[in-house]
Coordinates of C-alpha atoms and ligand atoms in Angstrom, one line a residue:
M1 CA -8.3 -57.9 -2.1
L2 CA -6.4 -61.1 -1.1
G3 CA -7.8 -63.1 -4.0
N4 CA -6.9 -60.3 -6.5
L5 CA -3.3 -60.0 -4.9
R6 CA -2.8 -63.8 -5.2
D7 CA -3.6 -63.7 -8.9
K8 CA -1.5 -60.7 -9.6
L9 CA 1.5 -62.2 -7.8
V10 CA 1.3 -65.5 -9.5
R11 CA 4.9 -65.5 -10.7
T12 CA 6.2 -64.5 -7.3
R13 CA 4.1 -67.1 -5.7
Q14 CA 5.6 -69.7 -7.9
A15 CA 8.9 -68.6 -6.7
F16 CA 7.9 -68.8 -3.1
R17 CA 6.4 -72.3 -3.6
K18 CA 9.9 -73.5 -3.6
L19 CA 10.3 -71.9 -0.1
E20 CA 7.2 -73.9 1.0
D21 CA 8.4 -77.1 -0.4
L22 CA 11.5 -76.9 1.9
F23 CA 9.3 -77.4 4.8
K24 CA 7.7 -80.6 3.5
S25 CA 10.7 -82.6 3.1
G26 CA 11.2 -84.0 6.5
K27 CA 14.6 -82.3 7.0
S28 CA 15.9 -81.1 10.4
R29 CA 15.2 -77.5 11.2
E30 CA 18.8 -76.5 10.6
E31 CA 18.8 -78.2 7.1
A32 CA 15.6 -76.6 6.3
L33 CA 16.7 -73.2 7.4
D34 CA 19.9 -73.4 5.4
E35 CA 18.1 -74.3 2.3
L36 CA 15.4 -71.6 3.1
A37 CA 18.1 -68.9 3.3
E38 CA 19.4 -70.0 -0.1
A39 CA 15.9 -70.0 -1.6
M40 CA 15.1 -66.6 0.0
I41 CA 18.1 -64.9 -1.6
L42 CA 17.2 -66.5 -5.1
A43 CA 13.8 -65.0 -4.5
D44 CA 15.3 -61.5 -4.3
I45 CA 14.7 -60.9 -0.6
G46 CA 18.3 -59.8 -0.2
V47 CA 21.0 -61.3 2.0
G48 CA 20.8 -58.9 5.0
T49 CA 17.1 -59.2 5.3
T50 CA 17.2 -63.0 4.7
E51 CA 19.7 -63.4 7.5
K52 CA 17.5 -61.4 9.8
I53 CA 14.4 -63.4 9.0
I54 CA 16.2 -66.8 9.3
E55 CA 17.7 -65.7 12.7
A56 CA 14.1 -64.7 14.0
I57 CA 12.7 -67.9 12.9
R58 CA 15.5 -69.9 14.7
T59 CA 14.9 -67.8 17.9
G60 CA 11.2 -68.2 17.7
T61 CA 11.0 -71.9 17.1
R62 CA 12.4 -75.2 18.7
K63 CA 14.6 -77.7 17.0
D64 CA 12.0 -80.3 16.7
D65 CA 9.2 -78.1 15.6
P66 CA 7.2 -79.5 12.7
P67 CA 7.3 -78.0 9.2
E68 CA 4.0 -76.1 9.7
V69 CA 5.4 -74.2 12.7
L70 CA 8.5 -73.1 10.7
K71 CA 6.3 -72.1 7.8
K72 CA 4.0 -70.0 10.1
A73 CA 7.1 -68.4 11.7
L74 CA 8.3 -67.5 8.3
K75 CA 5.0 -65.9 7.3
D76 CA 4.7 -64.1 10.6
E77 CA 8.2 -62.8 10.4
I78 CA 7.7 -61.4 6.8
A79 CA 4.4 -59.8 7.9
S80 CA 5.9 -58.2 11.1
L81 CA 8.8 -56.9 9.2
L82 CA 6.6 -55.3 6.5
T83 CA 4.2 -54.0 9.3
R84 CA 7.0 -52.2 11.1
F85 CA 7.1 -49.5 8.4
E86 CA 3.5 -49.4 7.5
A87 CA 2.1 -46.0 7.3
P88 CA -1.2 -44.7 5.8
F89 CA -1.2 -42.6 2.5
A90 CA -1.3 -39.0 4.0
A91 CA -2.6 -37.1 1.1
G92 CA -5.9 -35.9 2.3
P93 CA -8.5 -35.1 3.3
G94 CA -7.4 -31.5 2.9
P95 CA -5.8 -30.1 -0.3
S96 CA -2.7 -32.2 -0.9
V97 CA 0.4 -32.3 -3.1
V98 CA 2.1 -35.6 -4.0
L99 CA 5.4 -35.7 -5.7
M100 CA 6.4 -38.7 -7.8
V101 CA 10.1 -39.3 -8.0
G102 CA 12.1 -42.1 -9.6
V103 CA 14.1 -43.1 -12.7
N104 CA 12.5 -42.9 -16.2
G105 CA 10.7 -46.1 -17.2
G106 CA 10.1 -47.1 -13.6
G107 CA 6.4 -46.4 -13.9
K108 CA 5.9 -42.8 -12.6
T109 CA 3.3 -41.6 -15.1
T110 CA 1.3 -44.8 -15.0
S111 CA 1.4 -44.8 -11.3
M112 CA 0.2 -41.2 -11.2
A113 CA -2.7 -42.0 -13.4
K114 CA -3.5 -44.8 -11.0
L115 CA -3.5 -42.5 -8.0
A116 CA -5.5 -40.0 -10.0
R117 CA -8.2 -42.5 -10.7
R118 CA -8.3 -43.7 -7.1
A119 CA -8.8 -40.2 -5.8
L120 CA -11.5 -39.4 -8.5
G121 CA -13.2 -42.6 -7.3
E122 CA -13.3 -40.9 -3.8
G123 CA -14.9 -37.9 -5.3
R124 CA -11.8 -35.7 -5.1
K125 CA -10.9 -33.1 -7.6
V126 CA -7.6 -34.1 -9.1
M127 CA -5.0 -32.1 -11.1
M128 CA -1.6 -33.1 -12.4
A129 CA 1.6 -31.2 -13.1
A130 CA 4.2 -32.3 -15.8
A131 CA 7.5 -31.1 -14.2
D132 CA 9.7 -33.2 -16.3
T133 CA 10.1 -30.4 -18.8
F134 CA 13.1 -31.9 -20.6
R135 CA 11.3 -35.1 -21.7
A136 CA 8.6 -34.2 -24.3
A137 CA 7.4 -37.8 -24.2
A138 CA 6.8 -37.7 -20.6
Q139 CA 4.6 -34.6 -20.9
E140 CA 2.8 -36.2 -23.8
Q141 CA 2.1 -39.3 -21.9
L142 CA 0.8 -37.5 -19.0
S143 CA -1.4 -35.5 -21.3
I144 CA -2.8 -38.7 -22.7
W145 CA -3.6 -40.1 -19.1
G146 CA -5.2 -36.6 -18.3
R147 CA -7.6 -36.8 -21.4
R148 CA -8.5 -40.5 -20.5
L149 CA -9.3 -39.6 -17.0
N150 CA -10.5 -36.2 -17.5
V151 CA -7.9 -34.6 -15.3
P152 CA -6.4 -31.2 -16.1
V153 CA -2.6 -31.5 -16.8
I154 CA -0.4 -28.3 -16.1
K155 CA 2.6 -28.2 -18.4
G156 CA 5.4 -25.7 -19.2
P157 CA 7.4 -25.0 -22.3
Y158 CA 10.2 -27.4 -23.2
G159 CA 13.2 -26.9 -20.8
A160 CA 11.3 -24.6 -18.4
D161 CA 12.2 -24.6 -14.8
P162 CA 10.3 -27.6 -13.2
A163 CA 9.7 -25.5 -10.1
A164 CA 8.1 -22.7 -12.1
V165 CA 5.6 -25.4 -13.7
V166 CA 4.8 -26.5 -10.2
F167 CA 4.3 -22.9 -9.1
D168 CA 1.8 -22.4 -12.0
A169 CA 0.1 -25.7 -11.2
L170 CA -0.3 -24.8 -7.6
K171 CA -1.9 -21.4 -8.5
A172 CA -4.3 -23.3 -10.8
F173 CA -4.9 -25.9 -8.1
Q174 CA -5.8 -23.2 -5.6
A175 CA -7.9 -21.1 -8.1
Q176 CA -9.9 -24.2 -8.9
K177 CA -10.1 -25.4 -5.3
A178 CA -8.9 -28.8 -6.3
D179 CA -8.2 -31.5 -3.6
L180 CA -5.1 -33.4 -4.9
L181 CA -2.2 -32.2 -7.1
L182 CA 0.0 -35.1 -8.5
V183 CA 3.4 -33.9 -9.7
D184 CA 5.6 -35.8 -12.2
T185 CA 9.3 -35.1 -11.8
A186 CA 12.4 -35.7 -13.9
G187 CA 14.1 -39.1 -13.7
R188 CA 17.5 -38.5 -15.1
V189 CA 20.0 -40.0 -12.6
H190 CA 23.1 -39.1 -14.6
T191 CA 22.8 -35.5 -13.5
N192 CA 22.0 -36.5 -10.0
A193 CA 23.1 -33.4 -8.2
N194 CA 21.0 -31.2 -10.4
L195 CA 18.0 -33.5 -10.0
M196 CA 18.2 -33.4 -6.3
S197 CA 18.4 -29.7 -6.1
E198 CA 15.5 -29.5 -8.7
L199 CA 13.4 -31.7 -6.3
E200 CA 14.4 -29.6 -3.3
K201 CA 13.2 -26.5 -5.1
I202 CA 9.9 -28.1 -6.1
R203 CA 9.4 -29.1 -2.4
R204 CA 10.1 -25.5 -1.2
V205 CA 7.6 -24.0 -3.7
A206 CA 4.9 -26.5 -2.7
A207 CA 5.5 -26.0 0.9
R208 CA 5.2 -22.2 0.5
E209 CA 1.9 -22.4 -1.3
I210 CA 0.0 -25.2 0.5
P211 CA 0.3 -25.8 4.3
G212 CA 2.1 -29.1 4.9
A213 CA 2.8 -29.8 1.2
P214 CA 4.1 -32.0 -0.2
Q215 CA 2.0 -34.4 1.9
E216 CA 3.7 -37.3 0.2
I217 CA 6.8 -37.9 -1.9
L218 CA 6.6 -41.3 -3.3
L219 CA 9.6 -43.0 -4.7
V220 CA 8.6 -45.1 -7.8
L221 CA 10.6 -48.4 -8.1
D222 CA 10.3 -51.1 -10.6
A223 CA 10.1 -54.6 -8.9
T224 CA 11.3 -56.4 -12.0
I225 CA 14.8 -55.1 -11.4
G226 CA 14.9 -57.0 -8.1
Q227 CA 17.7 -55.9 -5.8
N228 CA 18.9 -53.3 -8.1
A229 CA 15.8 -51.3 -7.1
I230 CA 17.5 -50.9 -3.7
V231 CA 20.7 -49.5 -5.3
Q232 CA 18.5 -47.1 -7.2
A233 CA 16.5 -46.1 -4.2
R234 CA 19.6 -45.1 -2.4
E235 CA 20.4 -42.6 -5.0
F236 CA 17.1 -40.9 -4.4
L237 CA 17.3 -41.1 -0.6
K238 CA 19.9 -38.3 -0.9
F239 CA 16.8 -36.2 -1.4
S240 CA 15.7 -36.5 2.1
G241 CA 11.8 -36.1 2.0
I242 CA 10.7 -39.5 0.7
T243 CA 7.7 -40.6 2.6
G244 CA 7.1 -44.1 0.9
I245 CA 7.5 -46.4 -2.0
F246 CA 5.3 -47.1 -4.9
L247 CA 6.5 -50.4 -6.2
T248 CA 5.4 -51.0 -9.8
K249 CA 5.2 -54.1 -12.1
L250 CA 4.6 -56.7 -9.5
D251 CA 2.2 -58.4 -11.8
G252 CA 4.8 -59.6 -14.4
T253 CA 7.6 -60.6 -12.2
A254 CA 8.9 -63.4 -10.0
K255 CA 10.9 -60.9 -8.0
G256 CA 8.0 -60.0 -5.6
G257 CA 10.4 -60.9 -2.7
T258 CA 12.1 -57.5 -3.4
V259 CA 9.2 -55.9 -1.5
I260 CA 10.6 -57.5 1.8
G261 CA 14.2 -56.4 1.1
I262 CA 13.1 -52.9 0.0
A263 CA 11.0 -52.2 3.1
D264 CA 13.7 -53.7 5.4
E265 CA 16.8 -52.1 3.9
L266 CA 15.3 -48.7 3.2
G267 CA 13.2 -48.4 6.3
L268 CA 10.5 -46.9 4.2
P269 CA 6.7 -48.0 4.0
I270 CA 5.5 -49.4 0.8
K271 CA 2.3 -47.6 0.2
F272 CA 1.1 -48.9 -3.2
I273 CA 1.8 -51.6 -5.5
G274 CA 1.3 -51.5 -9.2
V275 CA -0.1 -54.7 -10.7
G276 CA -0.6 -53.8 -14.4
E277 CA -0.5 -51.2 -17.1
S278 CA -4.1 -49.7 -16.7
A279 CA -5.2 -47.1 -14.3
E280 CA -7.2 -49.6 -12.3
D281 CA -4.2 -51.9 -11.5
L282 CA -3.4 -50.3 -8.2
L283 CA -3.4 -52.0 -4.9
E284 CA -2.9 -50.3 -1.5
F285 CA -0.1 -52.2 0.3
D286 CA -1.2 -54.1 3.2
A287 CA 1.5 -56.1 5.0
A288 CA -0.5 -58.9 6.3
S289 CA -2.3 -59.6 3.1
F290 CA 0.9 -59.5 1.1
A291 CA 2.6 -62.1 3.5
E292 CA -0.6 -64.2 3.2
A293 CA -0.8 -64.0 -0.5
L294 CA 2.9 -64.9 -0.9
L295 CA 2.7 -68.1 1.4
S296 CA -0.7 -69.5 1.3
Ligands
GDP301 P1 8.0 -43.3 -16.3 O1 9.0 -43.1 -17.4 O2 8.6 -43.6 -14.9 O3 6.9 -42.3 -16.3 O4 7.3 -44.8 -16.6 P2 5.9 -45.1 -17.3 O5 4.7 -44.8 -16.4 O6 5.9 -44.6 -18.7 O7 6.0 -46.6 -17.4 C1 6.9 -47.4 -18.1 C2 6.4 -48.7 -18.6 O8 6.1 -49.5 -17.6 C3 5.1 -48.6 -19.4 O9 5.1 -49.4 -20.5 C4 4.0 -48.8 -18.4 O10 2.9 -49.4 -19.1 C5 4.6 -49.9 -17.6 N1 4.1 -50.1 -16.3 C6 4.1 -49.1 -15.3 N2 3.5 -49.7 -14.2 C7 3.3 -51.0 -14.5 C8 2.7 -52.1 -13.6 O11 2.4 -51.9 -12.4 N3 2.7 -53.3 -14.2 C9 3.2 -53.5 -15.5 N4 3.0 -54.8 -16.0 N5 3.7 -52.5 -16.2 C10 3.7 -51.3 -15.8

């Protein structure tokens, strides 16, 4: 897992190498910390989170501590910050529903396919629902993934009530005694109020049909947009049930530091990371491995 993560995070690791170099230069701790703060902000960690980490390193080290001690303090601090919000993926072992939310283009459908493949690998019976009924392309894309993975996709007519599609999907899910229903939702942010009430309605329908559902509501965020992902996330947090983040496209970006800012500023666990365009390119997020992969 660690080797794979290191390879996938290659561009972010290059950005982080600059942080490491700061410790090698024989500077005083204060000089090193100042430069470190600057470099962390450039690495998309975010100002607030950066300040918090720098302060923790300052408190946890002594003025004359050698560079290795500072570097270890940085790694530990990143790991502990990410660990604070860690939570296991709660979909299963019983019948479970997972809603995927997030703006269009962020990677919702691809990420759903990844979760479907993962569950199939665990021997679970998986279904998908296309509840973005206004975007024909989204339905089509989900159907393509469905055919590839051999997973049934429940759709509705163009413009149908998304909650009605989810209701039909839940009925099929129960009839077929499936284990996991993954639901794609609309990502139109310009009609935000409508979208939030639409998501709320989907949630109510799911809760009525399956005990404890939806077990997970994952907010899909694109890591390549860096700190803007946090701004985008705040819009979706108006819809209160989000249980975690699925952070996509970490393979192609140098902005992997966003992971740290997102977890810290939103106070939500990062549950999965997407590291490529195929269904296999999924990694379960693990705070310690992530910190290790970034700074080793
Ligand atoms: P949606 O509109 O939110 O459903 O987004 P899509 O699933 O259609 O993804 C948008 C684009 O991002 C597609 O070209 C995907 O192949 C790509 N994509 C999604 N996840 C990842 C990822 O983890 N890594 C990379 N490199 N590309 C991704």
